[in-house]
Amino acid sequence: MSRPLSTGVLLPGSPLPASPLGGGELVGPADGETLDDLRLGNLKIIQHRNGYRFSLDPILLCAFARISEGDRVVDLGTGNGVIPLVLARRSGAARIVGVERQAEMVERARRSVLLNGLQERIEIIEGDVRAISRVLEPQSVDVVVCNPPFRAPGGGRVAPDSERAAARHELAGSLADFVAAASWLLPDGGRFFIVYLADRVDELLAGMRKFHLAPKRLRCVHGRTDEPARMVLVEGRKNGGFGVSIEPPLVVWEGERYTSEVLRIYDEDFSED
């Protein structure tokens, strides 16, 4: 049987005692939560035991994204905050803002930021991508990253848990809503990075063109060498020209182990060249 491309957390949860911080916030996990090791730059993340739990997809997106020293970055639909945490470790971004609609996940992401001591570089904002103008200024950032829900409401079984359902299905924002929000946030030349389903790549590329985000790089992600692509990683430029670089495929599994390329993502020192 083929393993799924999205593997879930890489280390089982190991609850630790919660530590009170100023303002009454709890750094550690509360009841029903786990503290998980991202296996990346000594990062830890707080997640709901039975709610949405990050997969390999955002890790691959962070490795694909090109972030320059001093960049201002926004992650749309940040969930538990895994992308801001990883980008803060692997890039020289000056400021990373995660936008999330679900209040419980916002609070959890904020505690993870505090736990990792990254509050000077990361801010988690409660907000809806469909009303991005209410929380952020137009053309105010250099980079937007996005790991949006992949499935339309009628596309497959909807998870019974509201966190997981909103993370997987377009229950509170379509692909077009996320792309439109990214376009609104970026100035000309701003960069957009997204991971999405391969079988919806036509919809993704058309949507990016509609909202003036010219596709510039594309990489297909395969579970195994003999399997069709499951995901695509795409870079776009705001009001960029024509011409797309198709990069070699990324393969996740070799036998029962990650491929050497995926393992290198976890072994790298997260510093800019």
Tab-separated table of N, CA, C and O in Angstrom, residues 116-241:
chain	number	residue	atom	x	y	z
A	116	ASN	N	8.822	29.232	21.382
A	116	ASN	CA	10.064	29.181	20.617
A	116	ASN	C	10.856	30.488	20.683
A	116	ASN	O	11.895	30.609	20.039
A	117	GLY	N	10.356	31.468	21.465
A	117	GLY	CA	11.066	32.722	21.625
A	117	GLY	C	11.159	33.547	20.356
A	117	GLY	O	12.126	34.284	20.159
A	118	LEU	N	10.128	33.477	19.500
A	118	LEU	CA	10.162	34.162	18.208
A	118	LEU	C	9.178	35.319	18.130
A	118	LEU	O	8.833	35.776	17.036
A	119	GLN	N	8.731	35.809	19.270
A	119	GLN	CA	7.721	36.867	19.275
A	119	GLN	C	8.224	38.184	18.705
A	119	GLN	O	7.414	39.044	18.322
A	120	GLU	N	9.532	38.385	18.609
A	120	GLU	CA	10.073	39.609	18.017
A	120	GLU	C	9.990	39.588	16.495
A	120	GLU	O	10.102	40.633	15.855
A	121	ARG	N	9.802	38.408	15.923
A	121	ARG	CA	9.777	38.297	14.457
A	121	ARG	C	8.454	37.819	13.901
A	121	ARG	O	8.179	38.006	12.709
A	122	ILE	N	7.645	37.175	14.721
A	122	ILE	CA	6.381	36.599	14.246
A	122	ILE	C	5.212	37.244	14.966
A	122	ILE	O	5.221	37.395	16.191
A	123	GLU	N	4.174	37.560	14.212
A	123	GLU	CA	2.909	38.039	14.779
A	123	GLU	C	1.774	37.204	14.193
A	123	GLU	O	1.727	36.982	12.983
A	124	ILE	N	0.890	36.723	15.036
A	124	ILE	CA	-0.277	35.956	14.598
A	124	ILE	C	-1.512	36.844	14.749
A	124	ILE	O	-1.795	37.342	15.841
A	125	ILE	N	-2.242	37.034	13.643
A	125	ILE	CA	-3.396	37.919	13.614
A	125	ILE	C	-4.660	37.105	13.353
A	125	ILE	O	-4.680	36.237	12.477
A	126	GLU	N	-5.700	37.390	14.112
A	126	GLU	CA	-6.992	36.777	13.830
A	126	GLU	C	-7.675	37.575	12.723
A	126	GLU	O	-7.912	38.777	12.859
A	127	GLY	N	-7.972	36.921	11.627
A	127	GLY	CA	-8.589	37.604	10.499
A	127	GLY	C	-9.001	36.619	9.424
A	127	GLY	O	-8.538	35.472	9.385
A	128	ASP	N	-9.873	37.066	8.537
A	128	ASP	CA	-10.417	36.249	7.458
A	128	ASP	C	-9.787	36.703	6.147
A	128	ASP	O	-9.792	37.901	5.834
A	129	VAL	N	-9.258	35.761	5.364
A	129	VAL	CA	-8.638	36.141	4.093
A	129	VAL	C	-9.631	36.814	3.156
A	129	VAL	O	-9.247	37.596	2.284
A	130	ARG	N	-10.923	36.528	3.344
A	130	ARG	CA	-11.948	37.142	2.491
A	130	ARG	C	-12.153	38.617	2.824
A	130	ARG	O	-12.795	39.343	2.052
A	131	ALA	N	-11.609	39.048	3.953
A	131	ALA	CA	-11.687	40.455	4.360
A	131	ALA	C	-10.298	40.908	4.795
A	131	ALA	O	-10.126	41.508	5.855
A	132	ILE	N	-9.307	40.636	3.955
A	132	ILE	CA	-7.919	40.909	4.324
A	132	ILE	C	-7.679	42.391	4.571
A	132	ILE	O	-6.810	42.766	5.365
A	133	SER	N	-8.446	43.260	3.917
A	133	SER	CA	-8.251	44.705	4.074
A	133	SER	C	-8.565	45.190	5.483
A	133	SER	O	-8.182	46.303	5.854
A	134	ARG	N	-9.244	44.362	6.271
A	134	ARG	CA	-9.558	44.750	7.638
A	134	ARG	C	-8.395	44.548	8.607
A	134	ARG	O	-8.418	45.072	9.720
A	135	VAL	N	-7.393	43.787	8.197
A	135	VAL	CA	-6.303	43.470	9.126
A	135	VAL	C	-4.929	43.901	8.624
A	135	VAL	O	-4.008	44.072	9.428
A	136	LEU	N	-4.763	44.082	7.301
A	136	LEU	CA	-3.460	44.442	6.759
A	136	LEU	C	-3.606	45.491	5.665
A	136	LEU	O	-4.664	45.605	5.034
A	137	GLU	N	-2.536	46.232	5.419
A	137	GLU	CA	-2.536	47.288	4.422
A	137	GLU	C	-2.240	46.722	3.032
A	137	GLU	O	-1.524	45.723	2.900
A	138	PRO	N	-2.738	47.361	1.984
A	138	PRO	CA	-2.444	46.892	0.618
A	138	PRO	C	-0.978	47.115	0.267
A	138	PRO	O	-0.339	48.059	0.757
A	139	GLN	N	-0.434	46.218	-0.560
A	139	GLN	CA	0.932	46.326	-1.070
A	139	GLN	C	1.940	46.551	0.065
A	139	GLN	O	2.887	47.323	-0.072
A	140	SER	N	1.722	45.869	1.172
A	140	SER	CA	2.507	46.143	2.383
A	140	SER	C	3.566	45.102	2.695
A	140	SER	O	4.303	45.254	3.676
A	141	VAL	N	3.666	44.027	1.886
A	141	VAL	CA	4.629	42.969	2.191
A	141	VAL	C	5.393	42.575	0.928
A	141	VAL	O	4.998	42.911	-0.184
A	142	ASP	N	6.493	41.856	1.130
A	142	ASP	CA	7.325	41.411	0.011
A	142	ASP	C	6.950	40.020	-0.484
A	142	ASP	O	7.116	39.711	-1.665
A	143	VAL	N	6.465	39.187	0.446
A	143	VAL	CA	6.198	37.782	0.138
A	143	VAL	C	4.900	37.343	0.803
A	143	VAL	O	4.640	37.694	1.952
A	144	VAL	N	4.099	36.567	0.063
A	144	VAL	CA	2.933	35.895	0.632
A	144	VAL	C	3.108	34.404	0.394
A	144	VAL	O	3.428	33.974	-0.720
A	145	VAL	N	2.917	33.611	1.442
A	145	VAL	CA	2.942	32.149	1.329
A	145	VAL	C	1.576	31.623	1.718
A	145	VAL	O	0.843	32.260	2.488
A	146	CYS	N	1.251	30.437	1.209
A	146	CYS	CA	-0.115	29.955	1.396
A	146	CYS	C	-0.187	28.445	1.229
A	146	CYS	O	0.287	27.899	0.225
A	147	ASN	N	-0.760	27.782	2.217
A	147	ASN	CA	-1.093	26.347	2.151
A	147	ASN	C	-2.596	26.254	2.406
A	147	ASN	O	-3.026	25.886	3.501
A	148	PRO	N	-3.402	26.591	1.389
A	148	PRO	CA	-4.847	26.749	1.615
A	148	PRO	C	-5.575	25.413	1.660
A	148	PRO	O	-4.993	24.365	1.334
A	149	PRO	N	-6.846	25.428	2.063
A	149	PRO	CA	-7.657	24.209	1.957
A	149	PRO	C	-7.672	23.735	0.512
A	149	PRO	O	-7.750	24.538	-0.427
A	150	PHE	N	-7.602	22.419	0.308
A	150	PHE	CA	-7.447	21.867	-1.028
A	150	PHE	C	-8.758	21.478	-1.702
A	150	PHE	O	-8.839	21.418	-2.923
A	151	ARG	N	-9.768	21.162	-0.919
A	151	ARG	CA	-10.963	20.540	-1.480
A	151	ARG	C	-12.169	21.470	-1.442
A	151	ARG	O	-12.379	22.185	-0.466
A	152	ALA	N	-12.950	21.420	-2.522
A	152	ALA	CA	-14.243	22.107	-2.533
A	152	ALA	C	-15.157	21.410	-1.528
A	152	ALA	O	-14.947	20.234	-1.198
A	153	PRO	N	-16.195	22.103	-1.029
A	153	PRO	CA	-17.063	21.498	-0.005
A	153	PRO	C	-17.615	20.133	-0.390
A	153	PRO	O	-17.797	19.273	0.455
A	154	GLY	N	-17.855	19.887	-1.667
A	154	GLY	CA	-18.391	18.595	-2.092
A	154	GLY	C	-17.340	17.609	-2.519
A	154	GLY	O	-17.653	16.521	-2.994
A	155	GLY	N	-16.069	17.968	-2.357
A	155	GLY	CA	-14.985	17.121	-2.825
A	155	GLY	C	-14.436	16.222	-1.754
A	155	GLY	O	-13.479	16.559	-1.069
A	156	GLY	N	-15.021	15.044	-1.577
A	156	GLY	CA	-14.535	14.107	-0.576
A	156	GLY	C	-15.204	14.284	0.768
A	156	GLY	O	-15.963	15.220	0.996
A	157	ARG	N	-14.896	13.369	1.690
A	157	ARG	CA	-15.507	13.374	3.014
A	157	ARG	C	-14.973	14.542	3.835
A	157	ARG	O	-13.776	14.765	3.929
A	158	VAL	N	-15.873	15.294	4.432
A	158	VAL	CA	-15.493	16.412	5.288
A	158	VAL	C	-15.211	15.891	6.683
A	158	VAL	O	-16.010	15.142	7.256
A	159	ALA	N	-14.065	16.266	7.235
A	159	ALA	CA	-13.679	15.803	8.572
A	159	ALA	C	-14.716	16.247	9.605
A	159	ALA	O	-15.240	17.356	9.528
A	160	PRO	N	-15.028	15.392	10.595
A	160	PRO	CA	-16.019	15.760	11.607
A	160	PRO	C	-15.565	16.890	12.516
A	160	PRO	O	-16.378	17.626	13.045
A	161	ASP	N	-14.269	17.032	12.717
A	161	ASP	CA	-13.749	18.106	13.561
A	161	ASP	C	-13.697	19.399	12.759
A	161	ASP	O	-13.229	19.423	11.623
A	162	SER	N	-14.160	20.502	13.344
A	162	SER	CA	-14.253	21.764	12.621
A	162	SER	C	-12.885	22.281	12.205
A	162	SER	O	-12.739	22.878	11.139
A	163	GLU	N	-11.863	22.103	13.038
A	163	GLU	CA	-10.511	22.546	12.683
A	163	GLU	C	-10.016	21.835	11.438
A	163	GLU	O	-9.529	22.455	10.493
A	164	ARG	N	-10.123	20.513	11.448
A	164	ARG	CA	-9.636	19.757	10.308
A	164	ARG	C	-10.477	20.012	9.066
A	164	ARG	O	-9.955	20.081	7.954
A	165	ALA	N	-11.778	20.163	9.255
A	165	ALA	CA	-12.658	20.416	8.115
A	165	ALA	C	-12.298	21.722	7.430
A	165	ALA	O	-12.192	21.794	6.198
A	166	ALA	N	-12.080	22.788	8.218
A	166	ALA	CA	-11.750	24.097	7.652
A	166	ALA	C	-10.375	24.100	7.012
A	166	ALA	O	-10.121	24.844	6.060
A	167	ALA	N	-9.460	23.272	7.516
A	167	ALA	CA	-8.111	23.227	6.960
A	167	ALA	C	-8.070	22.473	5.637
A	167	ALA	O	-7.216	22.761	4.789
A	168	ARG	N	-8.983	21.524	5.443
A	168	ARG	CA	-8.943	20.678	4.249
A	168	ARG	C	-9.943	21.079	3.178
A	168	ARG	O	-9.698	20.881	1.993
A	169	HIS	N	-11.084	21.622	3.587
A	169	HIS	CA	-12.140	21.963	2.641
A	169	HIS	C	-12.394	23.471	2.638
A	169	HIS	O	-12.217	24.146	3.648
A	170	GLU	N	-12.819	23.971	1.492
A	170	GLU	CA	-13.059	25.402	1.310
A	170	GLU	C	-14.391	25.812	1.937
A	170	GLU	O	-15.329	26.195	1.257
A	171	LEU	N	-14.434	25.748	3.258
A	171	LEU	CA	-15.656	26.080	3.982
A	171	LEU	C	-15.719	27.562	4.338
A	171	LEU	O	-16.793	28.091	4.619
A	172	ALA	N	-14.568	28.231	4.354
A	172	ALA	CA	-14.526	29.647	4.735
A	172	ALA	C	-13.507	30.376	3.865
A	172	ALA	O	-12.646	31.082	4.364
A	173	GLY	N	-13.609	30.173	2.571
A	173	GLY	CA	-12.692	30.817	1.640
A	173	GLY	C	-12.240	29.856	0.562
A	173	GLY	O	-11.746	28.768	0.858
A	174	SER	N	-12.437	30.260	-0.693
A	174	SER	CA	-12.043	29.428	-1.827
A	174	SER	C	-10.607	29.722	-2.222
A	174	SER	O	-9.963	30.650	-1.705
A	175	LEU	N	-10.088	28.943	-3.159
A	175	LEU	CA	-8.765	29.210	-3.709
A	175	LEU	C	-8.682	30.644	-4.228
A	175	LEU	O	-7.702	31.354	-3.987
A	176	ALA	N	-9.728	31.085	-4.925
A	176	ALA	CA	-9.737	32.446	-5.466
A	176	ALA	C	-9.628	33.488	-4.360
A	176	ALA	O	-8.972	34.525	-4.541
A	177	ASP	N	-10.242	33.235	-3.213
A	177	ASP	CA	-10.158	34.184	-2.099
A	177	ASP	C	-8.725	34.323	-1.595
A	177	ASP	O	-8.262	35.433	-1.293
A	178	PHE	N	-8.005	33.210	-1.506
A	178	PHE	CA	-6.631	33.247	-1.035
A	178	PHE	C	-5.723	33.948	-2.049
A	178	PHE	O	-4.863	34.752	-1.680
A	179	VAL	N	-5.908	33.642	-3.329
A	179	VAL	CA	-5.080	34.267	-4.359
A	179	VAL	C	-5.366	35.760	-4.439
A	179	VAL	O	-4.443	36.578	-4.577
A	180	ALA	N	-6.644	36.139	-4.353
A	180	ALA	CA	-7.001	37.556	-4.383
A	180	ALA	C	-6.394	38.306	-3.206
A	180	ALA	O	-5.898	39.435	-3.361
A	181	ALA	N	-6.406	37.694	-2.018
A	181	ALA	CA	-5.819	38.336	-0.840
A	181	ALA	C	-4.320	38.524	-1.020
A	181	ALA	O	-3.760	39.571	-0.665
A	182	ALA	N	-3.653	37.515	-1.588
A	182	ALA	CA	-2.217	37.624	-1.828
A	182	ALA	C	-1.916	38.763	-2.794
A	182	ALA	O	-0.997	39.562	-2.575
A	183	SER	N	-2.680	38.844	-3.864
A	183	SER	CA	-2.475	39.909	-4.843
A	183	SER	C	-2.665	41.285	-4.223
A	183	SER	O	-1.924	42.231	-4.518
A	184	TRP	N	-3.644	41.409	-3.349
A	184	TRP	CA	-3.940	42.690	-2.689
A	184	TRP	C	-2.788	43.121	-1.779
A	184	TRP	O	-2.470	44.298	-1.671
A	185	LEU	N	-2.125	42.147	-1.161
A	185	LEU	CA	-1.053	42.441	-0.212
A	185	LEU	C	0.275	42.775	-0.882
A	185	LEU	O	1.126	43.411	-0.274
A	186	LEU	N	0.469	42.324	-2.130
A	186	LEU	CA	1.770	42.421	-2.775
A	186	LEU	C	1.884	43.624	-3.702
A	186	LEU	O	0.959	43.920	-4.460
A	187	PRO	N	3.023	44.295	-3.707
A	187	PRO	CA	3.305	45.321	-4.710
A	187	PRO	C	3.798	44.655	-5.992
A	187	PRO	O	4.004	43.429	-6.031
A	188	ASP	N	3.998	45.421	-7.039
A	188	ASP	CA	4.577	44.877	-8.264
A	188	ASP	C	5.914	44.224	-7.953
A	188	ASP	O	6.762	44.802	-7.248
A	189	GLY	N	6.100	43.020	-8.460
A	189	GLY	CA	7.323	42.277	-8.199
A	189	GLY	C	7.295	41.444	-6.941
A	189	GLY	O	8.208	40.651	-6.708
A	190	GLY	N	6.259	41.602	-6.110
A	190	GLY	CA	6.133	40.796	-4.902
A	190	GLY	C	5.979	39.329	-5.239
A	190	GLY	O	5.435	38.966	-6.292
A	191	ARG	N	6.429	38.456	-4.339
A	191	ARG	CA	6.471	37.016	-4.595
A	191	ARG	C	5.376	36.272	-3.839
A	191	ARG	O	5.104	36.569	-2.681
A	192	PHE	N	4.795	35.288	-4.517
A	192	PHE	CA	3.721	34.468	-3.972
A	192	PHE	C	4.132	33.016	-4.087
A	192	PHE	O	4.539	32.557	-5.162
A	193	PHE	N	4.032	32.261	-2.980
A	193	PHE	CA	4.390	30.845	-2.979
A	193	PHE	C	3.220	30.045	-2.417
A	193	PHE	O	2.677	30.374	-1.361
A	194	ILE	N	2.856	28.962	-3.123
A	194	ILE	CA	1.695	28.180	-2.718
A	194	ILE	C	1.949	26.701	-2.966
A	194	ILE	O	2.655	26.330	-3.905
A	195	VAL	N	1.402	25.848	-2.106
A	195	VAL	CA	1.360	24.406	-2.329
A	195	VAL	C	-0.100	24.028	-2.511
A	195	VAL	O	-0.966	24.472	-1.752
A	196	TYR	N	-0.356	23.206	-3.546
A	196	TYR	CA	-1.752	22.921	-3.883
A	196	TYR	C	-1.855	21.562	-4.568
A	196	TYR	O	-0.840	20.961	-4.950
A	197	LEU	N	-3.081	21.082	-4.719
A	197	LEU	CA	-3.308	19.790	-5.352
A	197	LEU	C	-2.924	19.825	-6.835
A	197	LEU	O	-3.289	20.749	-7.560
A	198	ALA	N	-2.231	18.787	-7.280
A	198	ALA	CA	-1.836	18.717	-8.685
A	198	ALA	C	-3.043	18.639	-9.611
A	198	ALA	O	-3.020	19.194	-10.715
A	199	ASP	N	-4.101	17.970	-9.175
A	199	ASP	CA	-5.251	17.825	-10.069
A	199	ASP	C	-6.105	19.084	-10.162
A	199	ASP	O	-7.103	19.114	-10.891
A	200	ARG	N	-5.692	20.147	-9.456
A	200	ARG	CA	-6.357	21.445	-9.592
A	200	ARG	C	-5.382	22.526	-10.058
A	200	ARG	O	-5.647	23.717	-9.897
A	201	VAL	N	-4.266	22.103	-10.667
A	201	VAL	CA	-3.252	23.067	-11.076
A	201	VAL	C	-3.762	24.001	-12.164
A	201	VAL	O	-3.362	25.167	-12.225
A	202	ASP	N	-4.650	23.512	-13.032
A	202	ASP	CA	-5.197	24.396	-14.067
A	202	ASP	C	-5.990	25.538	-13.443
A	202	ASP	O	-5.872	26.710	-13.846
A	203	GLU	N	-6.772	25.215	-12.421
A	203	GLU	CA	-7.543	26.226	-11.705
A	203	GLU	C	-6.630	27.198	-10.976
A	203	GLU	O	-6.866	28.421	-10.968
A	204	LEU	N	-5.565	26.670	-10.381
A	204	LEU	CA	-4.620	27.518	-9.654
A	204	LEU	C	-3.938	28.509	-10.588
A	204	LEU	O	-3.895	29.718	-10.308
A	205	LEU	N	-3.393	28.029	-11.691
A	205	LEU	CA	-2.659	28.911	-12.599
A	205	LEU	C	-3.573	29.948	-13.235
A	205	LEU	O	-3.188	31.116	-13.399
A	206	ALA	N	-4.787	29.527	-13.587
A	206	ALA	CA	-5.741	30.484	-14.149
A	206	ALA	C	-6.104	31.553	-13.122
A	206	ALA	O	-6.211	32.740	-13.455
A	207	GLY	N	-6.296	31.144	-11.875
A	207	GLY	CA	-6.623	32.096	-10.818
A	207	GLY	C	-5.491	33.062	-10.552
A	207	GLY	O	-5.707	34.261	-10.322
A	208	MET	N	-4.271	32.567	-10.587
A	208	MET	CA	-3.127	33.447	-10.390
A	208	MET	C	-3.049	34.494	-11.496
A	208	MET	O	-2.821	35.681	-11.235
A	209	ARG	N	-3.248	34.081	-12.738
A	209	ARG	CA	-3.231	35.034	-13.851
A	209	ARG	C	-4.354	36.063	-13.704
A	209	ARG	O	-4.154	37.260	-13.953
A	210	LYS	N	-5.519	35.596	-13.285
A	210	LYS	CA	-6.657	36.504	-13.123
A	210	LYS	C	-6.333	37.622	-12.143
A	210	LYS	O	-6.752	38.776	-12.343
A	211	PHE	N	-5.614	37.284	-11.077
A	211	PHE	CA	-5.300	38.264	-10.041
A	211	PHE	C	-3.872	38.799	-10.172
A	211	PHE	O	-3.277	39.234	-9.186
A	212	HIS	N	-3.321	38.737	-11.367
A	212	HIS	CA	-2.055	39.410	-11.704
A	212	HIS	C	-0.850	38.830	-10.984
A	212	HIS	O	0.122	39.543	-10.716
A	213	LEU	N	-0.908	37.537	-10.670
A	213	LEU	CA	0.233	36.848	-10.081
A	213	LEU	C	0.776	35.884	-11.134
A	213	LEU	O	0.308	34.757	-11.267
A	214	ALA	N	1.757	36.343	-11.894
A	214	ALA	CA	2.267	35.554	-13.011
A	214	ALA	C	3.046	34.337	-12.507
A	214	ALA	O	4.009	34.492	-11.748
A	215	PRO	N	2.666	33.115	-12.908
A	215	PRO	CA	3.435	31.933	-12.508
A	215	PRO	C	4.855	32.001	-13.062
A	215	PRO	O	5.061	32.260	-14.249
A	216	LYS	N	5.852	31.775	-12.201
A	216	LYS	CA	7.258	31.850	-12.609
A	216	LYS	C	8.031	30.560	-12.385
A	216	LYS	O	8.970	30.273	-13.115
A	217	ARG	N	7.683	29.788	-11.352
A	217	ARG	CA	8.321	28.504	-11.072
A	217	ARG	C	7.239	27.512	-10.700
A	217	ARG	O	6.264	27.862	-10.039
A	218	LEU	N	7.438	26.247	-11.132
A	218	LEU	CA	6.485	25.186	-10.794
A	218	LEU	C	7.258	23.896	-10.568
A	218	LEU	O	8.135	23.541	-11.356
A	219	ARG	N	6.923	23.229	-9.489
A	219	ARG	CA	7.544	21.937	-9.193
A	219	ARG	C	6.481	20.951	-8.742
A	219	ARG	O	5.707	21.247	-7.820
A	220	CYS	N	6.443	19.788	-9.382
A	220	CYS	CA	5.492	18.744	-9.010
A	220	CYS	C	6.067	17.882	-7.890
A	220	CYS	O	7.265	17.594	-7.868
A	221	VAL	N	5.197	17.471	-6.984
A	221	VAL	CA	5.589	16.631	-5.852
A	221	VAL	C	4.909	15.271	-6.004
A	221	VAL	O	3.677	15.190	-6.105
A	222	HIS	N	5.733	14.218	-6.021
A	222	HIS	CA	5.246	12.849	-6.209
A	222	HIS	C	5.494	12.043	-4.942
A	222	HIS	O	6.547	12.188	-4.306
A	223	GLY	N	4.539	11.184	-4.608
A	223	GLY	CA	4.757	10.310	-3.475
A	223	GLY	C	5.908	9.358	-3.744
A	223	GLY	O	6.798	9.187	-2.908
A	224	ARG	N	5.922	8.748	-4.943
A	224	ARG	CA	6.974	7.842	-5.373
A	224	ARG	C	7.262	8.090	-6.853
A	224	ARG	O	6.454	8.718	-7.549
A	225	THR	N	8.385	7.593	-7.322
A	225	THR	CA	8.794	7.888	-8.695
A	225	THR	C	7.812	7.371	-9.732
A	225	THR	O	7.689	7.946	-10.810
A	226	ASP	N	7.101	6.289	-9.423
A	226	ASP	CA	6.187	5.706	-10.409
A	226	ASP	C	4.743	6.153	-10.201
A	226	ASP	O	3.828	5.576	-10.787
A	227	GLU	N	4.533	7.171	-9.382
A	227	GLU	CA	3.176	7.660	-9.105
A	227	GLU	C	2.967	9.030	-9.724
A	227	GLU	O	3.913	9.815	-9.856
A	228	PRO	N	1.727	9.348	-10.097
A	228	PRO	CA	1.438	10.691	-10.603
A	228	PRO	C	1.695	11.740	-9.521
A	228	PRO	O	1.712	11.436	-8.330
A	229	ALA	N	1.877	12.963	-9.953
A	229	ALA	CA	2.065	14.057	-8.995
A	229	ALA	C	0.831	14.201	-8.129
A	229	ALA	O	-0.302	14.133	-8.618
A	230	ARG	N	1.049	14.418	-6.846
A	230	ARG	CA	-0.052	14.638	-5.907
A	230	ARG	C	-0.224	16.120	-5.596
A	230	ARG	O	-1.329	16.600	-5.380
A	231	MET	N	0.903	16.844	-5.523
A	231	MET	CA	0.891	18.252	-5.168
A	231	MET	C	1.727	19.031	-6.166
A	231	MET	O	2.548	18.463	-6.886
A	232	VAL	N	1.535	20.356	-6.185
A	232	VAL	CA	2.414	21.247	-6.937
A	232	VAL	C	2.842	22.391	-6.031
A	232	VAL	O	2.085	22.849	-5.175
A	233	LEU	N	4.071	22.819	-6.207
A	233	LEU	CA	4.619	24.008	-5.565
A	233	LEU	C	4.775	25.062	-6.655
A	233	LEU	O	5.388	24.792	-7.691
A	234	VAL	N	4.220	26.242	-6.438
A	234	VAL	CA	4.229	27.281	-7.472
A	234	VAL	C	4.677	28.604	-6.880
A	234	VAL	O	4.264	28.975	-5.773
A	235	GLU	N	5.533	29.302	-7.631
A	235	GLU	CA	5.908	30.680	-7.304
A	235	GLU	C	5.299	31.612	-8.332
A	235	GLU	O	5.344	31.331	-9.536
A	236	GLY	N	4.737	32.723	-7.880
A	236	GLY	CA	4.217	33.744	-8.774
A	236	GLY	C	4.810	35.096	-8.452
A	236	GLY	O	5.287	35.332	-7.335
A	237	ARG	N	4.791	35.997	-9.430
A	237	ARG	CA	5.254	37.375	-9.243
A	237	ARG	C	4.120	38.329	-9.592
A	237	ARG	O	3.472	38.185	-10.628
A	238	LYS	N	3.899	39.312	-8.735
A	238	LYS	CA	2.847	40.303	-8.979
A	238	LYS	C	3.189	41.104	-10.233
A	238	LYS	O	4.249	41.720	-10.321
A	239	ASN	N	2.282	41.047	-11.207
A	239	ASN	CA	2.438	41.730	-12.494
A	239	ASN	C	3.745	41.367	-13.179
A	239	ASN	O	4.385	42.197	-13.836
A	240	GLY	N	4.140	40.098	-13.038
A	240	GLY	CA	5.323	39.594	-13.725
A	240	GLY	C	5.012	39.263	-15.181
A	240	GLY	O	3.849	39.220	-15.594
A	241	GLY	N	6.040	39.015	-15.943
A	241	GLY	CA	5.863	38.693	-17.355
A	241	GLY	C	5.584	37.213	-17.569
A	241	GLY	O	5.381	36.452	-16.629
